[in-house]
Amino acid sequence: METTARDFNQNASRILAAAERGERITVTKNGRAVAILSPVTEQPVPDHPTDPMGDDDIPVFHSGSRIDWSEGRGSYLEGFGA
């Protein structure tokens, strides 16, 4: 189901009832989607969903040596706009 922000404002109880019945509602404003209302389920929603790409193995890089920051950032950040 799709509705405009104005329609949602005027008919919120009807639209929320549709979500309660299991419908997923996209709310648009000036022709672009701004919100999605979906029914609450017992399944937890992950903080950072990875679908439809699946699990992402992010590489972790280790330099092999610890950096001594006691002297401040100094030249370590040269060239990075610091």
mmCIF file of C-alpha atoms in Angstrom, residues 10-56:
data_model
loop_
_atom_site.group_PDB
_atom_site.id
_atom_site.type_symbol
_atom_site.label_atom_id
_atom_site.label_comp_id
_atom_site.label_asym_id
_atom_site.label_seq_id
_atom_site.Cartn_x
_atom_site.Cartn_y
_atom_site.Cartn_z
ATOM 1 C CA GLN A 10 -5.808 12.856 7.705
ATOM 2 C CA ASN A 11 -6.382 9.083 7.948
ATOM 3 C CA ALA A 12 -3.729 7.824 10.359
ATOM 4 C CA SER A 13 -6.048 5.448 12.238
ATOM 5 C CA ARG A 14 -7.203 3.760 9.002
ATOM 6 C CA ILE A 15 -3.639 3.418 7.734
ATOM 7 C CA LEU A 16 -2.334 2.113 11.063
ATOM 8 C CA ALA A 17 -5.168 -0.434 11.084
ATOM 9 C CA ALA A 18 -3.934 -1.657 7.681
ATOM 10 C CA ALA A 19 -0.431 -2.065 9.128
ATOM 11 C CA GLU A 20 -1.900 -3.937 12.074
ATOM 12 C CA ARG A 21 -3.553 -6.334 9.592
ATOM 13 C CA GLY A 22 -0.109 -7.061 8.140
ATOM 14 C CA GLU A 23 0.172 -4.560 5.303
ATOM 15 C CA ARG A 24 3.363 -2.655 4.624
ATOM 16 C CA ILE A 25 2.705 1.013 3.845
ATOM 17 C CA THR A 26 5.021 3.400 2.015
ATOM 18 C CA VAL A 27 4.426 7.072 2.845
ATOM 19 C CA THR A 28 5.380 9.541 0.117
ATOM 20 C CA LYS A 29 5.919 13.277 0.176
ATOM 21 C CA ASN A 30 6.131 15.244 -3.070
ATOM 22 C CA GLY A 31 6.298 11.975 -4.980
ATOM 23 C CA ARG A 32 9.233 10.398 -3.136
ATOM 24 C CA ALA A 33 9.158 7.750 -0.422
ATOM 25 C CA VAL A 34 9.948 9.146 3.022
ATOM 26 C CA ALA A 35 8.815 6.382 5.383
ATOM 27 C CA ILE A 36 7.770 2.769 5.500
ATOM 28 C CA LEU A 37 5.277 1.528 8.064
ATOM 29 C CA SER A 38 5.345 -2.179 8.654
ATOM 30 C CA PRO A 39 3.597 -4.456 11.123
ATOM 31 C CA VAL A 40 5.355 -5.333 14.351
ATOM 32 C CA THR A 41 6.455 -8.951 14.431
ATOM 33 C CA GLU A 42 7.959 -11.177 17.072
ATOM 34 C CA GLN A 43 11.129 -11.483 14.992
ATOM 35 C CA PRO A 44 13.819 -8.988 16.034
ATOM 36 C CA VAL A 45 14.956 -6.531 13.402
ATOM 37 C CA PRO A 46 18.764 -6.380 13.138
ATOM 38 C CA ASP A 47 20.419 -3.001 13.749
ATOM 39 C CA HIS A 48 22.171 -3.161 10.389
ATOM 40 C CA PRO A 49 20.285 -5.423 7.995
ATOM 41 C CA THR A 50 22.476 -6.928 5.314
ATOM 42 C CA ASP A 51 19.753 -8.207 3.001
ATOM 43 C CA PRO A 52 19.532 -8.562 0.030
ATOM 44 C CA MET A 53 23.310 -8.859 -0.194
ATOM 45 C CA GLY A 54 23.634 -11.356 2.646
ATOM 46 C CA ASP A 55 26.277 -11.354 5.333
ATOM 47 C CA ASP A 56 29.199 -9.117 4.593
#
